[in-house]
mmCIF file of C-alpha atoms and ligand atoms in Angstrom:
data_model
loop_
_atom_site.group_PDB
_atom_site.id
_atom_site.type_symbol
_atom_site.label_atom_id
_atom_site.label_comp_id
_atom_site.label_asym_id
_atom_site.label_seq_id
_atom_site.Cartn_x
_atom_site.Cartn_y
_atom_site.Cartn_z
ATOM 1 C CA UNK A 48 23.585 14.038 26.834
ATOM 2 C CA UNK A 49 24.004 11.229 24.350
ATOM 3 C CA UNK A 50 20.289 10.417 24.667
ATOM 4 C CA UNK A 51 19.354 14.056 24.028
ATOM 5 C CA UNK A 52 21.536 14.178 20.967
ATOM 6 C CA UNK A 53 19.993 10.985 19.657
ATOM 7 C CA UNK A 54 16.503 12.346 20.232
ATOM 8 C CA UNK A 55 17.462 15.568 18.485
ATOM 9 C CA UNK A 56 18.792 13.682 15.469
ATOM 10 C CA UNK A 57 15.665 11.542 15.401
ATOM 11 C CA UNK A 58 13.231 14.466 15.584
ATOM 12 C CA UNK A 59 15.240 16.421 13.004
ATOM 13 C CA UNK A 60 15.239 13.462 10.649
ATOM 14 C CA UNK A 61 11.520 12.887 11.119
ATOM 15 C CA UNK A 62 10.844 16.567 10.477
ATOM 16 C CA UNK A 63 12.966 16.441 7.329
ATOM 17 C CA UNK A 64 11.081 13.396 6.096
ATOM 18 C CA UNK A 65 7.747 15.059 6.754
ATOM 19 C CA UNK A 66 8.719 18.408 5.280
ATOM 20 C CA UNK A 67 9.867 16.749 2.108
ATOM 21 C CA UNK A 68 6.386 15.418 1.391
ATOM 22 C CA UNK A 69 4.707 17.196 -1.480
ATOM 23 C CA UNK A 70 1.673 19.147 -0.316
ATOM 24 C CA UNK A 71 -0.950 18.543 -2.926
ATOM 25 C CA UNK A 72 -4.233 19.184 -1.273
ATOM 26 C CA UNK A 73 -3.750 22.961 -0.947
ATOM 27 C CA UNK A 74 -4.068 24.051 -4.539
ATOM 28 C CA UNK A 75 -3.357 21.241 -6.917
ATOM 29 C CA UNK A 76 -6.793 19.928 -7.804
ATOM 30 C CA UNK A 77 -8.182 21.378 -11.026
ATOM 31 C CA UNK A 78 -11.719 22.754 -10.811
ATOM 32 C CA UNK A 79 -13.263 20.333 -13.280
ATOM 33 C CA UNK A 80 -12.689 17.476 -10.821
ATOM 34 C CA UNK A 81 -14.220 19.267 -7.837
ATOM 35 C CA UNK A 82 -17.856 18.517 -8.584
ATOM 36 C CA UNK A 83 -18.360 16.890 -5.189
ATOM 37 C CA UNK A 84 -20.525 14.072 -6.475
ATOM 38 C CA UNK A 85 -17.982 11.718 -8.059
ATOM 39 C CA UNK A 86 -17.151 8.551 -6.129
ATOM 40 C CA UNK A 87 -14.033 6.439 -6.332
ATOM 41 C CA UNK A 88 -14.666 2.902 -7.544
ATOM 42 C CA UNK A 89 -12.053 0.238 -6.859
ATOM 43 C CA UNK A 90 -11.888 -2.937 -8.953
ATOM 44 C CA UNK A 91 -9.276 -5.652 -9.492
ATOM 45 C CA UNK A 92 -8.242 -8.775 -11.325
ATOM 46 C CA UNK A 93 -5.762 -11.580 -10.589
ATOM 47 C CA UNK A 94 -3.003 -12.039 -13.189
ATOM 48 C CA UNK A 95 -0.124 -14.517 -13.467
ATOM 49 C CA UNK A 96 3.244 -13.248 -14.646
ATOM 50 C CA UNK A 97 5.180 -15.707 -16.815
ATOM 51 C CA UNK A 98 8.903 -15.527 -16.065
ATOM 52 C CA UNK A 99 11.302 -15.771 -19.009
ATOM 53 C CA UNK A 100 13.598 -18.020 -16.960
ATOM 54 C CA UNK A 101 13.005 -20.261 -13.950
ATOM 55 C CA UNK A 102 14.138 -18.022 -11.096
ATOM 56 C CA UNK A 103 16.094 -19.364 -8.129
ATOM 57 C CA UNK A 104 17.141 -17.419 -5.064
ATOM 58 C CA UNK A 105 18.452 -18.798 -1.801
ATOM 59 C CA UNK A 106 15.774 -21.375 -0.970
ATOM 60 C CA UNK A 107 13.137 -21.015 -3.736
ATOM 61 C CA UNK A 108 12.633 -21.696 -7.471
ATOM 62 C CA UNK A 109 9.686 -20.572 -9.560
ATOM 63 C CA UNK A 110 8.452 -20.001 -13.127
ATOM 64 C CA UNK A 111 5.465 -17.707 -12.471
ATOM 65 C CA UNK A 112 4.594 -14.892 -10.057
ATOM 66 C CA UNK A 113 0.958 -14.178 -9.162
ATOM 67 C CA UNK A 114 -0.124 -10.526 -9.036
ATOM 68 C CA UNK A 115 -3.392 -8.655 -8.557
ATOM 69 C CA UNK A 116 -3.958 -5.609 -10.771
ATOM 70 C CA UNK A 117 -6.126 -2.801 -9.420
ATOM 71 C CA UNK A 118 -8.020 0.118 -10.924
ATOM 72 C CA UNK A 119 -9.656 3.107 -9.258
ATOM 73 C CA UNK A 120 -12.166 4.988 -11.411
ATOM 74 C CA UNK A 121 -13.158 8.546 -10.543
ATOM 75 C CA UNK A 122 -14.840 11.259 -12.547
ATOM 76 C CA UNK A 123 -13.910 9.801 -15.939
ATOM 77 C CA UNK A 124 -10.304 9.004 -14.989
ATOM 78 C CA UNK A 125 -8.673 5.657 -14.178
ATOM 79 C CA UNK A 126 -5.700 4.985 -11.896
ATOM 80 C CA UNK A 127 -3.865 1.648 -12.065
ATOM 81 C CA UNK A 128 -2.093 -0.296 -9.347
ATOM 82 C CA UNK A 129 -0.578 -3.693 -8.628
ATOM 83 C CA UNK A 130 0.165 -6.134 -5.825
ATOM 84 C CA UNK A 131 2.996 -8.562 -6.614
ATOM 85 C CA UNK A 132 2.949 -11.751 -4.569
ATOM 86 C CA UNK A 133 6.155 -13.800 -4.606
ATOM 87 C CA UNK A 134 5.554 -16.852 -2.388
ATOM 88 C CA UNK A 135 7.992 -15.944 0.407
ATOM 89 C CA UNK A 136 6.080 -12.766 1.325
ATOM 90 C CA UNK A 137 3.009 -14.609 2.576
ATOM 91 C CA UNK A 138 0.310 -12.827 0.581
ATOM 92 C CA UNK A 139 -1.718 -14.554 -2.142
ATOM 93 C CA UNK A 140 -4.147 -13.440 -4.834
ATOM 94 C CA UNK A 141 -6.951 -14.664 -2.542
ATOM 95 C CA UNK A 142 -5.677 -12.715 0.490
ATOM 96 C CA UNK A 143 -5.216 -9.547 -1.577
ATOM 97 C CA UNK A 144 -8.740 -9.805 -3.012
ATOM 98 C CA UNK A 145 -10.096 -10.482 0.468
ATOM 99 C CA UNK A 146 -8.386 -7.289 1.645
ATOM 100 C CA UNK A 147 -9.526 -5.205 -1.335
ATOM 101 C CA UNK A 148 -13.150 -6.219 -0.680
ATOM 102 C CA UNK A 149 -12.876 -4.447 2.699
ATOM 103 C CA UNK A 150 -11.621 -1.186 1.178
ATOM 104 C CA UNK A 151 -14.488 1.314 1.024
ATOM 105 C CA UNK A 152 -13.373 4.547 -0.623
ATOM 106 C CA UNK A 153 -16.860 6.028 -0.792
ATOM 107 C CA UNK A 154 -16.301 8.205 2.279
ATOM 108 C CA UNK A 155 -13.450 10.102 0.638
ATOM 109 C CA UNK A 156 -14.417 13.045 -1.533
ATOM 110 C CA UNK A 157 -11.028 13.702 -3.148
ATOM 111 C CA UNK A 158 -8.467 11.070 -4.327
ATOM 112 C CA UNK A 159 -5.696 13.654 -3.892
ATOM 113 C CA UNK A 160 -5.984 13.295 -0.096
ATOM 114 C CA UNK A 161 -3.504 10.414 -0.204
ATOM 115 C CA UNK A 162 -2.266 10.581 3.376
ATOM 116 C CA UNK A 163 -5.761 10.466 4.821
ATOM 117 C CA UNK A 164 -6.913 7.681 2.507
ATOM 118 C CA UNK A 165 -3.816 5.530 3.011
ATOM 119 C CA UNK A 166 -4.023 5.943 6.807
ATOM 120 C CA UNK A 167 -7.515 4.446 6.548
ATOM 121 C CA UNK A 168 -6.355 1.645 4.199
ATOM 122 C CA UNK A 169 -3.387 0.817 6.462
ATOM 123 C CA UNK A 170 -5.740 0.541 9.430
ATOM 124 C CA UNK A 171 -8.050 -2.031 7.843
ATOM 125 C CA UNK A 172 -5.771 -4.935 8.822
ATOM 126 C CA UNK A 173 -2.173 -5.490 9.821
ATOM 127 C CA UNK A 174 0.378 -6.677 7.241
ATOM 128 C CA UNK A 175 -1.175 -7.081 3.736
ATOM 129 C CA UNK A 176 1.499 -4.675 2.502
ATOM 130 C CA UNK A 177 1.265 -5.643 -1.171
ATOM 131 C CA UNK A 178 -2.538 -5.322 -1.105
ATOM 132 C CA UNK A 179 -2.172 -1.856 0.429
ATOM 133 C CA UNK A 180 0.441 -0.957 -2.187
ATOM 134 C CA UNK A 181 -2.036 -1.934 -4.916
ATOM 135 C CA UNK A 182 -4.448 0.705 -3.569
ATOM 136 C CA UNK A 183 -1.689 3.265 -2.980
ATOM 137 C CA UNK A 184 -0.264 2.979 -6.502
ATOM 138 C CA UNK A 185 -3.698 3.238 -8.151
ATOM 139 C CA UNK A 186 -4.466 6.303 -5.998
ATOM 140 C CA UNK A 187 -1.188 7.965 -6.961
ATOM 141 C CA UNK A 188 -1.859 7.233 -10.617
ATOM 142 C CA UNK A 189 -5.344 8.695 -10.324
ATOM 143 C CA UNK A 190 -4.238 11.758 -8.337
ATOM 144 C CA UNK A 191 -1.431 12.452 -10.798
ATOM 145 C CA UNK A 192 -3.877 12.255 -13.686
ATOM 146 C CA UNK A 193 -6.252 14.681 -11.908
ATOM 147 C CA UNK A 194 -3.384 17.106 -11.364
ATOM 148 C CA UNK A 195 -1.994 16.482 -14.846
ATOM 149 C CA UNK A 196 1.616 15.703 -13.900
ATOM 150 C CA UNK A 197 3.850 12.680 -13.382
ATOM 151 C CA UNK A 198 4.933 12.069 -9.797
ATOM 152 C CA UNK A 199 8.635 12.529 -10.491
ATOM 153 C CA UNK A 200 7.860 16.150 -11.319
ATOM 154 C CA UNK A 201 5.709 16.620 -8.224
ATOM 155 C CA UNK A 202 8.516 15.168 -6.092
ATOM 156 C CA UNK A 203 10.856 17.699 -7.711
ATOM 157 C CA UNK A 204 13.114 15.011 -9.168
ATOM 158 C CA UNK A 205 14.995 14.754 -12.468
ATOM 159 C CA UNK A 206 13.781 11.447 -13.899
ATOM 160 C CA UNK A 207 17.119 10.941 -15.683
ATOM 161 C CA UNK A 208 19.191 11.404 -12.507
ATOM 162 C CA UNK A 209 18.819 7.741 -11.568
ATOM 163 C CA UNK A 210 21.284 4.911 -10.881
ATOM 164 C CA UNK A 211 21.718 2.118 -13.432
ATOM 165 C CA UNK A 212 19.341 -0.737 -12.761
ATOM 166 C CA UNK A 213 20.824 -4.106 -11.961
ATOM 167 C CA UNK A 214 19.773 -7.116 -14.008
ATOM 168 C CA UNK A 215 19.362 -10.180 -11.807
ATOM 169 C CA UNK A 216 21.060 -13.501 -12.475
ATOM 170 C CA UNK A 217 19.517 -16.301 -10.364
ATOM 171 C CA UNK A 218 21.397 -19.287 -8.925
ATOM 172 C CA UNK A 219 21.841 -21.733 -11.809
ATOM 173 C CA UNK A 220 24.246 -23.954 -13.758
ATOM 174 C CA UNK A 221 27.366 -22.349 -15.251
ATOM 175 C CA UNK A 222 25.918 -22.738 -18.711
ATOM 176 C CA UNK A 223 22.666 -20.935 -17.848
ATOM 177 C CA UNK A 224 24.517 -18.245 -15.870
ATOM 178 C CA UNK A 225 26.754 -17.526 -18.856
ATOM 179 C CA UNK A 226 23.749 -17.459 -21.197
ATOM 180 C CA UNK A 227 21.862 -15.004 -18.944
ATOM 181 C CA UNK A 228 24.972 -12.858 -18.612
ATOM 182 C CA UNK A 229 25.419 -12.677 -22.388
ATOM 183 C CA UNK A 230 21.746 -11.697 -22.687
ATOM 184 C CA UNK A 231 22.414 -8.719 -20.414
ATOM 185 C CA UNK A 232 25.476 -7.391 -22.227
ATOM 186 C CA UNK A 233 24.925 -4.071 -23.971
ATOM 187 C CA UNK A 234 21.606 -3.534 -22.202
ATOM 188 C CA UNK A 235 22.734 -3.250 -18.570
ATOM 189 C CA UNK A 236 25.698 -1.595 -16.860
ATOM 190 C CA UNK A 237 25.544 -3.572 -13.605
ATOM 191 C CA UNK A 238 24.420 -7.124 -12.836
ATOM 192 C CA UNK A 239 22.966 -8.516 -9.624
ATOM 193 C CA UNK A 240 23.932 -12.003 -8.559
ATOM 194 C CA UNK A 241 21.917 -14.108 -6.164
ATOM 195 C CA UNK A 242 24.368 -15.723 -3.751
ATOM 196 C CA UNK A 243 24.109 -17.190 -0.269
ATOM 197 C CA UNK A 244 24.632 -20.833 -1.161
ATOM 198 C CA UNK A 245 27.547 -23.234 -1.592
ATOM 199 C CA UNK A 246 28.027 -22.148 -5.232
ATOM 200 C CA UNK A 247 28.734 -18.442 -4.728
ATOM 201 C CA UNK A 248 32.279 -18.439 -6.090
ATOM 202 C CA UNK A 249 31.360 -20.676 -9.021
ATOM 203 C CA UNK A 250 28.506 -18.286 -9.968
ATOM 204 C CA UNK A 251 30.777 -15.245 -9.849
ATOM 205 C CA UNK A 252 33.515 -16.986 -11.849
ATOM 206 C CA UNK A 253 30.949 -18.052 -14.484
ATOM 207 C CA UNK A 254 29.866 -14.408 -14.900
ATOM 208 C CA UNK A 255 33.463 -13.213 -14.914
ATOM 209 C CA UNK A 256 34.197 -15.622 -17.785
ATOM 210 C CA UNK A 257 31.790 -13.494 -19.849
ATOM 211 C CA UNK A 258 32.041 -9.892 -18.581
ATOM 212 C CA UNK A 259 33.818 -7.521 -16.190
ATOM 213 C CA UNK A 260 30.694 -5.382 -15.582
ATOM 214 C CA UNK A 261 30.285 -4.253 -11.939
ATOM 215 C CA UNK A 262 28.253 -6.692 -9.831
ATOM 216 C CA UNK A 263 25.872 -6.316 -6.900
ATOM 217 C CA UNK A 264 25.266 -9.422 -4.826
ATOM 218 C CA UNK A 265 22.181 -10.395 -2.839
ATOM 219 C CA UNK A 266 22.675 -13.179 -0.298
ATOM 220 C CA UNK A 267 18.979 -13.180 0.762
ATOM 221 C CA UNK A 268 20.068 -13.964 4.379
ATOM 222 C CA UNK A 269 22.027 -16.969 3.097
ATOM 223 C CA UNK A 270 25.343 -16.509 4.934
ATOM 224 C CA UNK A 271 25.013 -17.884 8.444
ATOM 225 C CA UNK A 272 28.358 -17.001 10.027
ATOM 226 C CA UNK A 273 29.823 -13.483 10.149
ATOM 227 C CA UNK A 274 33.502 -14.352 9.598
ATOM 228 C CA UNK A 275 32.557 -16.524 6.625
ATOM 229 C CA UNK A 276 30.476 -13.614 5.307
ATOM 230 C CA UNK A 277 33.345 -11.153 5.754
ATOM 231 C CA UNK A 278 35.820 -13.465 3.990
ATOM 232 C CA UNK A 279 33.392 -13.808 1.128
ATOM 233 C CA UNK A 280 32.869 -10.035 0.917
ATOM 234 C CA UNK A 281 36.633 -9.413 0.658
ATOM 235 C CA UNK A 282 36.822 -12.057 -2.091
ATOM 236 C CA UNK A 283 33.822 -10.493 -3.875
ATOM 237 C CA UNK A 284 35.396 -7.031 -3.751
ATOM 238 C CA UNK A 285 38.447 -8.430 -5.554
ATOM 239 C CA UNK A 286 36.032 -9.736 -8.203
ATOM 240 C CA UNK A 287 34.504 -6.304 -8.881
ATOM 241 C CA UNK A 288 31.444 -6.512 -6.633
ATOM 242 C CA UNK A 289 30.277 -3.045 -5.511
ATOM 243 C CA UNK A 290 27.548 -3.729 -2.928
ATOM 244 C CA UNK A 291 26.061 -6.516 -0.799
ATOM 245 C CA UNK A 292 22.394 -7.003 0.004
ATOM 246 C CA UNK A 293 21.108 -8.794 3.133
ATOM 247 C CA UNK A 294 24.186 -10.938 3.866
ATOM 248 C CA UNK A 295 22.831 -12.620 7.014
ATOM 249 C CA UNK A 296 19.479 -13.564 8.638
ATOM 250 C CA UNK A 297 17.261 -10.521 9.070
ATOM 251 C CA UNK A 298 17.133 -10.494 12.871
ATOM 252 C CA UNK A 299 20.873 -10.948 13.431
ATOM 253 C CA UNK A 300 21.424 -7.222 13.665
ATOM 254 C CA UNK A 301 24.439 -7.383 16.011
ATOM 255 C CA UNK A 302 26.333 -9.649 13.616
ATOM 256 C CA UNK A 303 25.305 -7.524 10.650
ATOM 257 C CA UNK A 304 26.403 -4.301 12.403
ATOM 258 C CA UNK A 305 29.819 -5.903 13.010
ATOM 259 C CA UNK A 306 29.968 -7.033 9.373
ATOM 260 C CA UNK A 307 29.037 -3.554 8.086
ATOM 261 C CA UNK A 308 31.748 -2.050 10.284
ATOM 262 C CA UNK A 309 34.377 -4.425 8.889
ATOM 263 C CA UNK A 310 33.165 -4.642 5.291
ATOM 264 C CA UNK A 311 34.987 -2.900 2.449
ATOM 265 C CA UNK A 312 31.647 -2.815 0.549
ATOM 266 C CA UNK A 313 28.357 -1.096 1.501
ATOM 267 C CA UNK A 314 25.818 -3.487 3.072
ATOM 268 C CA UNK A 315 22.114 -2.968 2.312
ATOM 269 C CA UNK A 316 19.091 -4.184 4.274
ATOM 270 C CA UNK A 317 16.328 -5.900 2.332
ATOM 271 C CA UNK A 318 14.565 -8.563 4.427
ATOM 272 C CA UNK A 319 15.545 -6.589 7.578
ATOM 273 C CA UNK A 320 13.622 -3.496 6.453
ATOM 274 C CA UNK A 321 9.952 -3.443 5.633
ATOM 275 C CA UNK A 322 8.384 -0.127 6.573
ATOM 276 C CA UNK A 323 9.113 3.413 7.755
ATOM 277 C CA UNK A 324 9.247 2.433 11.430
ATOM 278 C CA UNK A 325 12.133 0.019 10.732
ATOM 279 C CA UNK A 326 14.441 2.611 9.231
ATOM 280 C CA UNK A 327 15.873 4.412 12.258
ATOM 281 C CA UNK A 328 16.687 1.120 14.041
ATOM 282 C CA UNK A 329 18.944 0.154 11.155
ATOM 283 C CA UNK A 330 21.195 3.205 11.310
ATOM 284 C CA UNK A 331 24.630 1.908 12.276
ATOM 285 C CA UNK A 332 23.575 -1.646 11.389
ATOM 286 C CA UNK A 333 23.475 -1.388 7.591
ATOM 287 C CA UNK A 334 25.019 1.137 5.200
ATOM 288 C CA UNK A 335 21.702 1.512 3.421
ATOM 289 C CA UNK A 336 18.196 0.190 2.846
ATOM 290 C CA UNK A 337 16.392 -1.418 -0.085
ATOM 291 C CA UNK A 338 12.943 0.164 -0.433
ATOM 292 C CA UNK A 339 10.287 -1.870 -2.236
ATOM 293 C CA UNK A 340 6.714 -0.688 -2.758
ATOM 294 C CA UNK A 341 5.320 -4.159 -2.022
ATOM 295 C CA UNK A 342 6.988 -4.273 1.398
ATOM 296 C CA UNK A 343 6.180 -0.748 2.554
ATOM 297 C CA UNK A 344 2.523 -0.309 1.391
ATOM 298 C CA UNK A 345 3.352 1.864 -1.586
ATOM 299 C CA UNK A 346 4.623 5.226 -2.802
ATOM 300 C CA UNK A 347 3.473 7.422 0.108
ATOM 301 C CA UNK A 348 5.537 5.442 2.602
ATOM 302 C CA UNK A 349 8.440 4.732 0.215
ATOM 303 C CA UNK A 350 8.879 8.490 -0.201
ATOM 304 C CA UNK A 351 9.051 8.991 3.576
ATOM 305 C CA UNK A 352 11.503 6.084 3.981
ATOM 306 C CA UNK A 353 13.758 7.536 1.322
ATOM 307 C CA UNK A 354 13.791 10.945 2.990
ATOM 308 C CA UNK A 355 14.267 9.587 6.501
ATOM 309 C CA UNK A 356 17.116 7.263 5.477
ATOM 310 C CA UNK A 357 18.894 10.044 3.623
ATOM 311 C CA UNK A 358 18.392 12.425 6.564
ATOM 312 C CA UNK A 359 19.991 9.765 8.792
ATOM 313 C CA UNK A 360 22.987 9.619 6.449
ATOM 314 C CA UNK A 361 22.131 6.192 5.066
ATOM 315 C CA UNK A 362 22.308 5.053 1.461
ATOM 316 C CA UNK A 363 19.105 4.149 -0.354
ATOM 317 C CA UNK A 364 18.235 1.776 -3.149
ATOM 318 C CA UNK A 365 14.949 1.133 -4.934
ATOM 319 C CA UNK A 366 14.055 -2.505 -5.415
ATOM 320 C CA UNK A 367 11.103 -4.432 -6.772
ATOM 321 C CA UNK A 368 9.485 -7.839 -6.987
ATOM 322 C CA UNK A 369 8.658 -9.478 -10.295
ATOM 323 C CA UNK A 370 6.067 -6.927 -11.377
ATOM 324 C CA UNK A 371 4.423 -5.580 -14.514
ATOM 325 C CA UNK A 372 5.435 -2.160 -15.807
ATOM 326 C CA UNK A 373 2.664 -0.801 -13.561
ATOM 327 C CA UNK A 374 4.536 -1.453 -10.298
ATOM 328 C CA UNK A 375 7.921 -0.677 -11.869
ATOM 329 C CA UNK A 376 6.671 2.646 -13.274
ATOM 330 C CA UNK A 377 5.422 3.638 -9.812
ATOM 331 C CA UNK A 378 8.868 2.882 -8.325
ATOM 332 C CA UNK A 379 10.520 4.764 -11.189
ATOM 333 C CA UNK A 380 8.763 7.966 -10.086
ATOM 334 C CA UNK A 381 10.675 8.286 -6.829
ATOM 335 C CA UNK A 382 14.174 6.842 -7.148
ATOM 336 C CA UNK A 383 16.087 9.721 -8.727
ATOM 337 C CA UNK A 384 19.036 10.579 -6.494
ATOM 338 C CA UNK A 385 19.231 7.109 -4.922
ATOM 339 C CA UNK A 386 22.465 5.084 -4.774
ATOM 340 C CA UNK A 387 21.416 1.814 -6.411
ATOM 341 C CA UNK A 388 18.407 0.437 -8.254
ATOM 342 C CA UNK A 389 17.088 -3.032 -8.879
ATOM 343 C CA UNK A 390 14.118 -2.372 -11.152
ATOM 344 C CA UNK A 391 14.375 -5.173 -13.698
ATOM 345 C CA UNK A 392 11.131 -6.866 -12.540
ATOM 346 C CA UNK A 393 9.112 -6.179 -15.689
ATOM 347 C CA UNK A 394 12.041 -7.144 -17.925
ATOM 348 C CA UNK A 395 12.035 -10.681 -16.508
ATOM 349 C CA UNK A 396 8.472 -11.477 -17.665
ATOM 350 C CA UNK A 397 7.004 -12.401 -21.038
ATOM 351 C CA UNK A 398 3.444 -11.100 -20.562
ATOM 352 C CA UNK A 399 3.678 -7.512 -19.346
ATOM 353 C CA UNK A 400 0.285 -5.832 -19.717
ATOM 354 C CA UNK A 401 1.367 -2.185 -19.232
ATOM 355 C CA UNK A 402 3.457 0.258 -21.189
ATOM 356 C CA UNK A 403 5.327 2.664 -18.917
ATOM 357 C CA UNK A 404 8.849 3.213 -17.612
ATOM 358 C CA UNK A 405 11.428 1.864 -20.054
ATOM 359 C CA UNK A 406 14.998 0.623 -20.070
ATOM 360 C CA UNK A 407 17.172 3.335 -21.656
ATOM 361 C CA UNK A 408 20.943 2.949 -21.684
ATOM 362 C CA UNK A 409 20.910 0.739 -18.585
ATOM 363 C CA UNK A 410 18.478 2.885 -16.596
ATOM 364 C CA UNK A 411 14.726 2.553 -16.007
ATOM 365 C CA UNK A 412 13.276 5.906 -17.061
ATOM 366 C CA UNK A 413 9.736 6.975 -16.154
ATOM 367 C CA UNK A 414 7.474 8.196 -18.944
ATOM 368 C CA UNK A 415 6.152 11.774 -19.038
ATOM 369 C CA UNK A 416 2.535 10.671 -18.825
ATOM 370 C CA UNK A 417 0.714 11.939 -15.712
ATOM 371 C CA UNK A 418 0.393 9.857 -12.553
ATOM 372 C CA UNK A 419 2.695 6.843 -12.545
ATOM 373 C CA UNK A 420 2.978 7.113 -16.337
ATOM 374 C CA UNK A 421 1.396 3.896 -17.605
ATOM 375 C CA UNK A 422 -1.107 2.705 -20.211
ATOM 376 C CA UNK A 423 -2.566 -0.809 -20.444
ATOM 377 C CA UNK A 424 -1.358 -2.498 -23.634
ATOM 378 C CA UNK A 425 -4.228 -4.956 -23.704
ATOM 379 C CA UNK A 426 -7.765 -5.203 -22.406
ATOM 380 C CA UNK A 427 -7.715 -5.954 -18.671
ATOM 381 C CA UNK A 428 -10.972 -7.351 -17.284
ATOM 382 C CA UNK A 429 -11.281 -5.556 -13.939
ATOM 383 C CA UNK A 430 -14.129 -6.617 -11.694
ATOM 384 C CA UNK A 431 -15.161 -7.011 -8.079
HETATM 385 MG MG1 MG B 36 17.007 -8.696 -1.888
#
């Protein structure tokens, strides 16, 4: 009986996720783009993002983040995409370019057939999720431009109905933490603190010496023992923390399920969730999931994950890597109605090369331009 009920819930949730997908191929393609002879042309270029501050999370410090920018040209239009490659994810500019060289879009007659094209791209090799996202985002941008609408409208979302974005404060000295906190005041309504080390309480106290803004914390798997984690969470709640991301190692799901059951704060999966197939296993383990385009191969799968998680009664947040406004603008299309957002990636860099979604009163708001809503702000030398 229990098994049947579980299967029913699963199939209902899957159906809900599928039904919620926008159906574009029926009638959405304007005639002028149906000439049947145009071919999609994919090109790319590596690019290094310069971080405004050295960024430390549990285990790593860095000053730059490598990305690969992509472009798909078709019938006089251009769609832009991005793969962001922080070192802990295992992809590099070289591995992304190697992957992109294998992508042959010439067999596809219509860029709007996103599901079909992305099924092919996903099948080229396992993993490579950021490389796949770079194709997915460029395709969405292109398809949106062909249709003449931004994706938030095609998803049926109100682009203003979004949660405040967190602004991330990395693990650092008290002085630097206070300086970064002061930088955020007036611009952000919630801060995100990287914890998971011996200095967690010191970090929180340093921020609290400057502001009483709500805080999200991300332990990046850093707490190793569940009772220690629970004690810390109760202490954090007293300090005005409102959510906890990935408190313990990603495979320790039994401990995390116990922690979620005992915790006075919602617990979100980040490292424990990558793609759509992970979502249903995490019901009852975490309160919610952190969806990132670079983990899940892009917008087509992020949209399904969002709908499945919500159908399962889970909370959802939209996250990001350090990315240009290209990747952030793509994420900004589909996060209306979510519970939390961590979309400060483009605000942490000094050499953004796209104009797109912008910080407005603490929220990242998508533009009204079609597709993912971006324009390059300088010449980008795409090639193959
Ligand atoms: Mg995280």
